Amino acid sequence: MKIERISVFRVELPLTHPYRLSGGRLRFERLDSTFVRIDTDNGFVGWGEGCPWGSTYLPAFPGGLRAAIAELAPTVIGLDPRRTDVVDAAMDLALPGHLYAKSALDQACWDVFGKSVGLPVYELLGGGTDEQVTIQSSIGQDTPEAMVADIRRRHEQGYRVHSPKIGSDVDDDVARVEAIAEGLPAGDSVTFDANRAMLPDQAIRLMRRTDDVDAYFEQPCQTYDECLQVRRATTQPIILDEIVVDYADVLRAQRDRACEAIGLKIERVGGLTKARRIRDFCVQSGIRMNIEATGGSVLADSVAVQLAQATPSRAQRATWLCHEMLAVDPCEGGARNLGGHTRAPDRPGLGVEPRLEVLGEPVATYRRR
Ligand code: MG
């Protein structure tokens, strides 16, 4: 089996509500997503998605993703998509870095692999567990009252894990943490996510002033060294997210005891092939994971849930369904909210079918010469 054609689609994803993160510095109203379709010489079709949450969130942007796919396409075309490690290595040789672009191609290869053997992708990633995957809500930064109200709404929808965004003034953040701890429905769990917005002194003061609150704190600062400084001066569990990009980052974090959990975002680390290696290391070394998408439609969410479905639940905290924040739904099937939890679809491949009438014409097509 060989990859014959790669088609790239640009998909506009408006959010139902404007969203703020990283101390309110970043505001989003719509996402620019890229769907990648691969066609094989024997008639299989695979899909992948890349959506880096605009251009301001990560060192990644939608135009760069599509440009990198143009660069990678001649290397990938002609390869057997079922040989996911071979495709991964070939992409790394052809273009160092640009993991978020490689991810979309890698996902499409796993989709074909699953379809070609009639199995869901999670069965190829170690085998599905019977457990359901917990979903966490994402609560944009706002006043303490508004954030508590949002968490209560999410609780009504079945969410039991919440990720409110913090990272402005320390006094304001203390008020948020205390109000949310006070208003949190019984049995629910919370992660205060700063998305890199704080300096070490701010994070240390915030966490020390709220150290009686049973909560996780996520990615307090911009750099690894700053987060490590916070880790060494505080006691609550810390999750590293944006700065975990490759395997070496997780090795270093484990060596330094820099965190208790990581955000394993499939697109950021380069796709399922690379995420699986990190997943295995974390399972063995007791690092809990949020296995999730960087953003995008139910296609990107389902890719993450496929890996989560094949990962012991004790090694996970929660996934996130970005597609619930969107005003459009460009796909059929996929991992949906079943009341605060989800499951990977029991269909061959990723179990998601993009609706071609929504996608429109491809913005680029690459063929075998
Ligand atoms: Mg995060």
Short mmCIF file of C-alpha atoms and ligand atoms in Angstrom, two decimals:
data_model
loop_
_atom_site.label_atom_id
_atom_site.label_comp_id
_atom_site.label_asym_id
_atom_site.label_seq_id
_atom_site.Cartn_x
_atom_site.Cartn_y
_atom_site.Cartn_z
CA MET A 1 0.00 0.00 0.00
CA LYS A 2 1.31 3.45 -0.91
CA ILE A 3 0.20 7.02 -0.33
CA GLU A 4 -0.90 8.34 -3.71
CA ARG A 5 -2.33 11.76 -2.95
CA ILE A 6 -2.42 14.33 -0.13
CA SER A 7 -5.22 16.93 -0.08
CA VAL A 8 -5.26 19.92 2.28
CA PHE A 9 -8.44 21.71 3.36
CA ARG A 10 -8.73 24.96 5.26
CA VAL A 11 -11.64 24.90 7.70
CA GLU A 12 -12.86 27.96 9.58
CA LEU A 13 -14.09 27.10 13.10
CA PRO A 14 -15.93 29.97 14.86
CA LEU A 15 -16.18 29.69 18.66
CA THR A 16 -19.60 29.98 20.26
CA HIS A 17 -18.14 32.54 22.72
CA PRO A 18 -14.93 34.61 22.61
CA TYR A 19 -12.28 32.94 24.76
CA ARG A 20 -9.42 34.40 26.80
CA LEU A 21 -6.34 32.72 28.19
CA SER A 22 -2.81 33.37 29.43
CA GLY A 23 -3.76 36.03 31.94
CA GLY A 24 -6.33 37.45 29.52
CA ARG A 25 -3.55 38.45 27.10
CA LEU A 26 -4.80 36.19 24.32
CA ARG A 27 -8.31 36.44 22.90
CA PHE A 28 -9.85 34.07 20.36
CA GLU A 29 -13.07 34.25 18.36
CA ARG A 30 -12.39 31.68 15.63
CA LEU A 31 -9.89 28.98 14.84
CA ASP A 32 -8.24 28.31 11.50
CA SER A 33 -7.98 24.55 11.16
CA THR A 34 -6.37 22.36 8.52
CA PHE A 35 -7.75 18.98 7.49
CA VAL A 36 -5.42 16.61 5.68
CA ARG A 37 -6.68 13.73 3.56
CA ILE A 38 -4.45 10.97 2.25
CA ASP A 39 -5.55 8.62 -0.51
CA THR A 40 -3.74 5.34 -1.07
CA ASP A 41 -3.14 3.46 -4.31
CA ASN A 42 -5.62 0.76 -3.22
CA GLY A 43 -8.49 3.08 -2.34
CA PHE A 44 -8.14 3.79 1.39
CA VAL A 45 -8.74 7.30 2.67
CA GLY A 46 -7.31 8.69 5.93
CA TRP A 47 -7.90 12.00 7.69
CA GLY A 48 -5.92 14.16 10.09
CA GLU A 49 -6.32 17.65 11.53
CA GLY A 50 -4.01 20.39 12.72
CA CYS A 51 -5.30 23.40 14.62
CA PRO A 52 -2.68 25.27 16.70
CA TRP A 53 -5.23 27.63 18.39
CA GLY A 54 -4.52 30.62 16.21
CA SER A 55 -1.05 32.11 15.87
CA THR A 56 -0.51 33.52 19.37
CA TYR A 57 -0.78 30.44 21.60
CA LEU A 58 2.18 28.26 20.52
CA PRO A 59 5.22 28.60 18.27
CA ALA A 60 2.94 27.30 15.51
CA PHE A 61 0.43 28.91 13.16
CA PRO A 62 -2.08 27.74 10.54
CA GLY A 63 -0.19 29.14 7.53
CA GLY A 64 3.01 27.52 8.75
CA LEU A 65 1.27 24.20 9.12
CA ARG A 66 0.08 24.25 5.52
CA ALA A 67 3.49 25.42 4.24
CA ALA A 68 5.21 22.59 6.14
CA ILE A 69 2.83 20.04 4.62
CA ALA A 70 3.82 21.30 1.15
CA GLU A 71 7.44 20.73 2.16
CA LEU A 72 6.75 17.23 3.56
CA ALA A 73 4.39 15.95 0.86
CA PRO A 74 7.05 14.76 -1.65
CA THR A 75 8.68 12.69 1.12
CA VAL A 76 5.47 11.16 2.42
CA ILE A 77 3.93 10.32 -0.94
CA GLY A 78 4.91 6.80 -1.98
CA LEU A 79 5.35 5.54 1.61
CA ASP A 80 3.20 2.83 3.19
CA PRO A 81 0.93 4.64 5.70
CA ARG A 82 0.69 1.53 7.90
CA ARG A 83 4.41 1.86 8.66
CA THR A 84 3.83 4.77 11.01
CA ASP A 85 7.34 4.76 12.51
CA VAL A 86 8.88 4.77 9.03
CA VAL A 87 6.71 7.72 7.97
CA ASP A 88 7.56 9.53 11.21
CA ALA A 89 11.32 9.04 10.72
CA ALA A 90 11.11 10.08 7.06
CA MET A 91 9.33 13.31 8.02
CA ASP A 92 11.95 14.08 10.68
CA LEU A 93 14.71 13.58 8.12
CA ALA A 94 12.98 15.75 5.52
CA LEU A 95 12.14 18.64 7.85
CA PRO A 96 13.46 18.98 11.42
CA GLY A 97 10.92 20.41 13.85
CA HIS A 98 7.47 21.56 12.68
CA LEU A 99 5.89 18.81 14.75
CA TYR A 100 2.43 20.33 14.59
CA ALA A 101 2.39 19.91 10.80
CA LYS A 102 3.73 16.36 10.91
CA SER A 103 0.97 15.48 13.34
CA ALA A 104 -1.82 15.91 10.77
CA LEU A 105 -0.08 13.59 8.29
CA ASP A 106 0.71 11.06 11.03
CA GLN A 107 -2.94 10.99 12.15
CA ALA A 108 -4.12 10.33 8.59
CA CYS A 109 -1.69 7.40 8.35
CA TRP A 110 -3.09 5.86 11.57
CA ASP A 111 -6.62 6.34 10.20
CA VAL A 112 -5.71 4.36 7.06
CA PHE A 113 -3.90 1.72 9.13
CA GLY A 114 -7.00 1.15 11.27
CA LYS A 115 -9.35 1.06 8.28
CA SER A 116 -7.07 -1.35 6.41
CA VAL A 117 -7.23 -3.92 9.22
CA GLY A 118 -10.82 -3.17 10.30
CA LEU A 119 -9.88 -1.98 13.82
CA PRO A 120 -10.25 1.26 15.76
CA VAL A 121 -6.94 3.08 16.17
CA TYR A 122 -6.95 2.50 19.94
CA GLU A 123 -6.56 -1.24 19.33
CA LEU A 124 -3.34 -0.46 17.43
CA LEU A 125 -2.02 1.79 20.21
CA GLY A 126 -1.88 -0.93 22.85
CA GLY A 127 -5.49 -2.05 23.00
CA GLY A 128 -8.63 -0.38 24.24
CA THR A 129 -9.54 -0.28 27.90
CA ASP A 130 -13.19 -0.77 28.90
CA GLU A 131 -13.03 2.45 30.91
CA GLN A 132 -14.54 5.72 29.86
CA VAL A 133 -12.37 8.76 29.34
CA THR A 134 -13.09 11.70 31.66
CA ILE A 135 -13.52 15.09 29.99
CA GLN A 136 -12.43 18.35 31.59
CA SER A 137 -14.16 21.65 31.02
CA SER A 138 -12.19 24.72 29.95
CA ILE A 139 -13.22 27.85 31.86
CA GLY A 140 -12.05 31.16 30.36
CA GLN A 141 -10.58 33.77 32.68
CA ASP A 142 -13.23 36.09 34.12
CA THR A 143 -14.44 37.42 37.47
CA PRO A 144 -14.53 34.83 40.29
CA GLU A 145 -18.35 34.87 40.27
CA ALA A 146 -18.58 34.34 36.50
CA MET A 147 -16.05 31.51 36.63
CA VAL A 148 -17.89 29.75 39.48
CA ALA A 149 -21.15 30.10 37.52
CA ASP A 150 -19.50 28.61 34.45
CA ILE A 151 -18.16 25.67 36.48
CA ARG A 152 -21.64 25.04 37.89
CA ARG A 153 -23.08 25.06 34.34
CA ARG A 154 -20.44 22.57 33.25
CA HIS A 155 -21.18 20.39 36.27
CA GLU A 156 -24.83 20.26 35.15
CA GLN A 157 -23.59 19.03 31.76
CA GLY A 158 -21.76 16.17 33.50
CA TYR A 159 -18.24 17.58 33.84
CA ARG A 160 -16.42 16.61 37.03
CA VAL A 161 -12.97 18.02 36.21
CA HIS A 162 -12.54 21.73 35.40
CA SER A 163 -9.71 23.80 34.02
CA PRO A 164 -10.25 27.48 34.89
CA LYS A 165 -7.73 29.91 33.38
CA ILE A 166 -5.81 32.22 35.72
CA GLY A 167 -2.66 34.32 35.59
CA SER A 168 -3.29 38.02 36.10
CA ASP A 169 -2.73 39.95 39.34
CA VAL A 170 -1.87 37.72 42.35
CA ASP A 171 -4.63 39.16 44.55
CA ASP A 172 -7.18 38.66 41.76
CA ASP A 173 -5.98 35.09 41.24
CA VAL A 174 -6.15 34.32 44.96
CA ALA A 175 -9.77 35.55 44.85
CA ARG A 176 -10.47 33.28 41.87
CA VAL A 177 -8.86 30.22 43.46
CA GLU A 178 -10.66 30.74 46.78
CA ALA A 179 -14.05 31.42 45.17
CA ILE A 180 -13.75 28.39 42.90
CA ALA A 181 -12.57 26.14 45.78
CA GLU A 182 -15.53 27.34 47.81
CA GLY A 183 -18.09 27.01 44.98
CA LEU A 184 -16.79 23.75 43.50
CA PRO A 185 -19.52 21.09 43.45
CA ALA A 186 -18.75 18.23 45.86
CA GLY A 187 -16.59 15.56 44.28
CA ASP A 188 -15.39 17.76 41.41
CA SER A 189 -11.71 18.41 40.78
CA VAL A 190 -9.99 21.51 39.50
CA THR A 191 -6.80 22.53 37.66
CA PHE A 192 -5.83 26.21 37.68
CA ASP A 193 -4.18 26.77 34.32
CA ALA A 194 -2.04 29.89 33.85
CA ASN A 195 -0.90 29.09 30.30
CA ARG A 196 2.56 30.55 31.11
CA ALA A 197 1.23 33.94 32.26
CA MET A 198 2.97 34.22 35.64
CA LEU A 199 6.49 35.03 36.79
CA PRO A 200 7.92 32.64 39.40
CA ASP A 201 7.37 35.05 42.29
CA GLN A 202 3.70 35.47 41.35
CA ALA A 203 3.11 31.72 41.04
CA ILE A 204 4.89 30.99 44.33
CA ARG A 205 2.92 33.66 46.20
CA LEU A 206 -0.39 32.47 44.70
CA MET A 207 0.23 28.80 45.46
CA ARG A 208 1.51 29.46 48.99
CA ARG A 209 -1.46 31.67 49.82
CA THR A 210 -3.86 28.94 48.62
CA ASP A 211 -1.96 25.85 49.75
CA ASP A 212 -4.95 24.49 51.69
CA VAL A 213 -6.86 24.16 48.39
CA ASP A 214 -6.81 20.65 46.88
CA ALA A 215 -6.05 21.52 43.26
CA TYR A 216 -3.55 21.15 40.44
CA PHE A 217 -1.71 24.16 38.99
CA GLU A 218 -0.83 24.04 35.30
CA GLN A 219 2.02 25.65 33.39
CA PRO A 220 2.48 28.60 35.73
CA CYS A 221 5.40 30.19 33.86
CA GLN A 222 6.88 30.64 30.41
CA THR A 223 10.02 28.52 30.72
CA TYR A 224 10.94 25.14 32.12
CA ASP A 225 13.43 26.63 34.60
CA GLU A 226 10.84 29.07 35.91
CA CYS A 227 8.30 26.26 36.39
CA LEU A 228 10.97 24.16 38.14
CA GLN A 229 11.68 27.06 40.50
CA VAL A 230 7.96 27.15 41.33
CA ARG A 231 7.87 23.37 41.79
CA ARG A 232 10.68 23.53 44.35
CA ALA A 233 9.01 26.27 46.39
CA THR A 234 5.44 24.90 46.49
CA THR A 235 3.53 21.73 47.39
CA GLN A 236 0.45 21.37 45.16
CA PRO A 237 0.67 19.06 42.10
CA ILE A 238 1.99 20.84 39.00
CA ILE A 239 1.09 20.00 35.41
CA LEU A 240 3.48 21.00 32.61
CA ASP A 241 1.72 21.64 29.33
CA GLU A 242 3.00 24.05 26.67
CA ILE A 243 6.69 23.37 27.32
CA VAL A 244 6.33 19.61 26.82
CA VAL A 245 7.13 19.26 23.14
CA ASP A 246 9.21 16.13 22.77
CA TYR A 247 10.34 13.00 24.56
CA ALA A 248 13.45 14.68 25.97
CA ASP A 249 11.27 17.29 27.70
CA VAL A 250 9.40 14.55 29.58
CA LEU A 251 12.64 12.74 30.47
CA ARG A 252 14.05 15.95 31.92
CA ALA A 253 10.86 16.70 33.86
CA GLN A 254 10.90 13.21 35.36
CA ARG A 255 14.60 13.44 36.24
CA ASP A 256 14.11 16.82 37.95
CA ARG A 257 10.76 15.87 39.56
CA ALA A 258 9.49 19.03 37.90
CA CYS A 259 5.84 17.98 37.66
CA GLU A 260 3.30 15.36 38.68
CA ALA A 261 1.38 15.41 35.39
CA ILE A 262 1.72 16.65 31.81
CA GLY A 263 -0.56 17.92 29.09
CA LEU A 264 0.08 15.47 26.24
CA LYS A 265 -1.27 17.39 23.28
CA ILE A 266 -1.10 15.20 20.19
CA GLU A 267 -0.51 18.00 17.68
CA ARG A 268 2.18 19.72 19.71
CA VAL A 269 4.30 16.58 20.13
CA GLY A 270 4.05 15.57 16.44
CA GLY A 271 1.19 13.07 16.20
CA LEU A 272 0.15 9.71 17.61
CA THR A 273 3.44 7.99 16.79
CA LYS A 274 5.45 10.33 19.00
CA ALA A 275 2.68 10.77 21.59
CA ARG A 276 2.50 7.00 22.09
CA ARG A 277 6.20 6.89 23.08
CA ILE A 278 5.67 9.67 25.63
CA ARG A 279 2.50 7.95 26.87
CA ASP A 280 4.40 4.71 27.50
CA PHE A 281 7.13 6.52 29.44
CA CYS A 282 4.59 8.38 31.57
CA VAL A 283 2.65 5.19 32.38
CA GLN A 284 5.87 3.53 33.55
CA SER A 285 7.15 6.49 35.55
CA GLY A 286 3.95 7.55 37.30
CA ILE A 287 3.40 10.83 35.48
CA ARG A 288 -0.30 11.44 35.02
CA MET A 289 -1.50 12.76 31.65
CA ASN A 290 -4.14 14.96 30.12
CA ILE A 291 -4.23 13.38 26.66
CA GLU A 292 -5.92 15.92 24.45
CA ALA A 293 -5.91 18.00 21.28
CA THR A 294 -4.36 21.45 20.96
CA GLY A 295 -7.65 22.51 19.43
CA GLY A 296 -9.88 21.88 16.46
CA SER A 297 -12.95 19.91 15.52
CA VAL A 298 -14.16 16.51 16.69
CA LEU A 299 -11.57 15.01 14.34
CA ALA A 300 -8.65 16.36 16.41
CA ASP A 301 -10.45 15.53 19.65
CA SER A 302 -11.06 11.95 18.53
CA VAL A 303 -7.40 11.41 17.70
CA ALA A 304 -6.54 12.24 21.31
CA VAL A 305 -9.36 10.10 22.68
CA GLN A 306 -8.08 7.14 20.63
CA LEU A 307 -4.80 7.29 22.57
CA ALA A 308 -6.60 7.97 25.86
CA GLN A 309 -8.82 4.94 25.27
CA ALA A 310 -5.69 2.78 25.02
CA THR A 311 -4.15 4.21 28.22
CA PRO A 312 -4.88 2.98 31.78
CA SER A 313 -7.28 5.38 33.45
CA ARG A 314 -5.08 5.63 36.56
CA ALA A 315 -2.42 7.26 34.40
CA GLN A 316 -4.85 9.91 33.16
CA ARG A 317 -6.45 12.99 34.58
CA ALA A 318 -8.83 14.07 31.80
CA THR A 319 -9.12 14.84 28.12
CA TRP A 320 -10.77 17.93 26.61
CA LEU A 321 -13.29 18.19 23.79
CA CYS A 322 -12.48 21.43 21.99
CA HIS A 323 -15.28 20.83 19.50
CA GLU A 324 -17.86 21.61 22.16
CA MET A 325 -16.69 25.24 22.03
CA LEU A 326 -17.37 25.53 18.28
CA ALA A 327 -20.36 26.93 16.43
CA VAL A 328 -19.84 24.46 13.56
CA ASP A 329 -19.46 20.70 13.38
CA PRO A 330 -17.72 19.67 10.15
CA CYS A 331 -17.68 15.90 10.82
CA GLU A 332 -19.87 12.87 11.38
CA GLY A 333 -19.11 10.47 14.22
CA GLY A 334 -16.15 10.85 16.55
CA ALA A 335 -15.69 11.02 20.32
CA ARG A 336 -18.60 13.00 21.79
CA ASN A 337 -19.56 14.11 25.28
CA LEU A 338 -21.52 11.30 26.94
CA GLY A 339 -22.19 13.36 30.07
CA GLY A 340 -18.74 14.29 31.37
CA HIS A 341 -16.97 11.36 29.79
CA THR A 342 -16.33 10.05 26.31
CA ARG A 343 -15.26 6.95 24.40
CA ALA A 344 -13.32 6.44 21.21
CA PRO A 345 -15.65 5.35 18.39
CA ASP A 346 -15.88 1.60 17.81
CA ARG A 347 -15.30 2.03 14.10
CA PRO A 348 -12.26 1.20 12.00
CA GLY A 349 -9.61 3.92 11.95
CA LEU A 350 -10.23 7.17 13.82
CA GLY A 351 -14.01 6.77 13.48
CA VAL A 352 -14.61 10.28 12.13
CA GLU A 353 -15.90 11.22 8.69
CA PRO A 354 -15.44 14.84 7.62
CA ARG A 355 -18.42 16.20 5.68
CA LEU A 356 -17.04 17.07 2.28
CA GLU A 357 -19.74 19.65 1.59
CA VAL A 358 -18.55 21.60 4.65
CA LEU A 359 -14.87 21.29 3.77
CA GLY A 360 -15.29 22.54 0.20
CA GLU A 361 -12.45 22.31 -2.29
CA PRO A 362 -8.91 21.54 -1.13
CA VAL A 363 -6.54 24.53 -0.93
CA ALA A 364 -3.69 22.27 -2.08
CA THR A 365 -3.30 18.81 -3.57
CA TYR A 366 -0.04 16.84 -3.91
CA ARG A 367 0.19 13.76 -6.15
CA ARG A 368 2.58 10.96 -6.84
CA ARG A 369 4.66 11.71 -9.90
MG MG B 1 -3.04 23.90 29.61
#
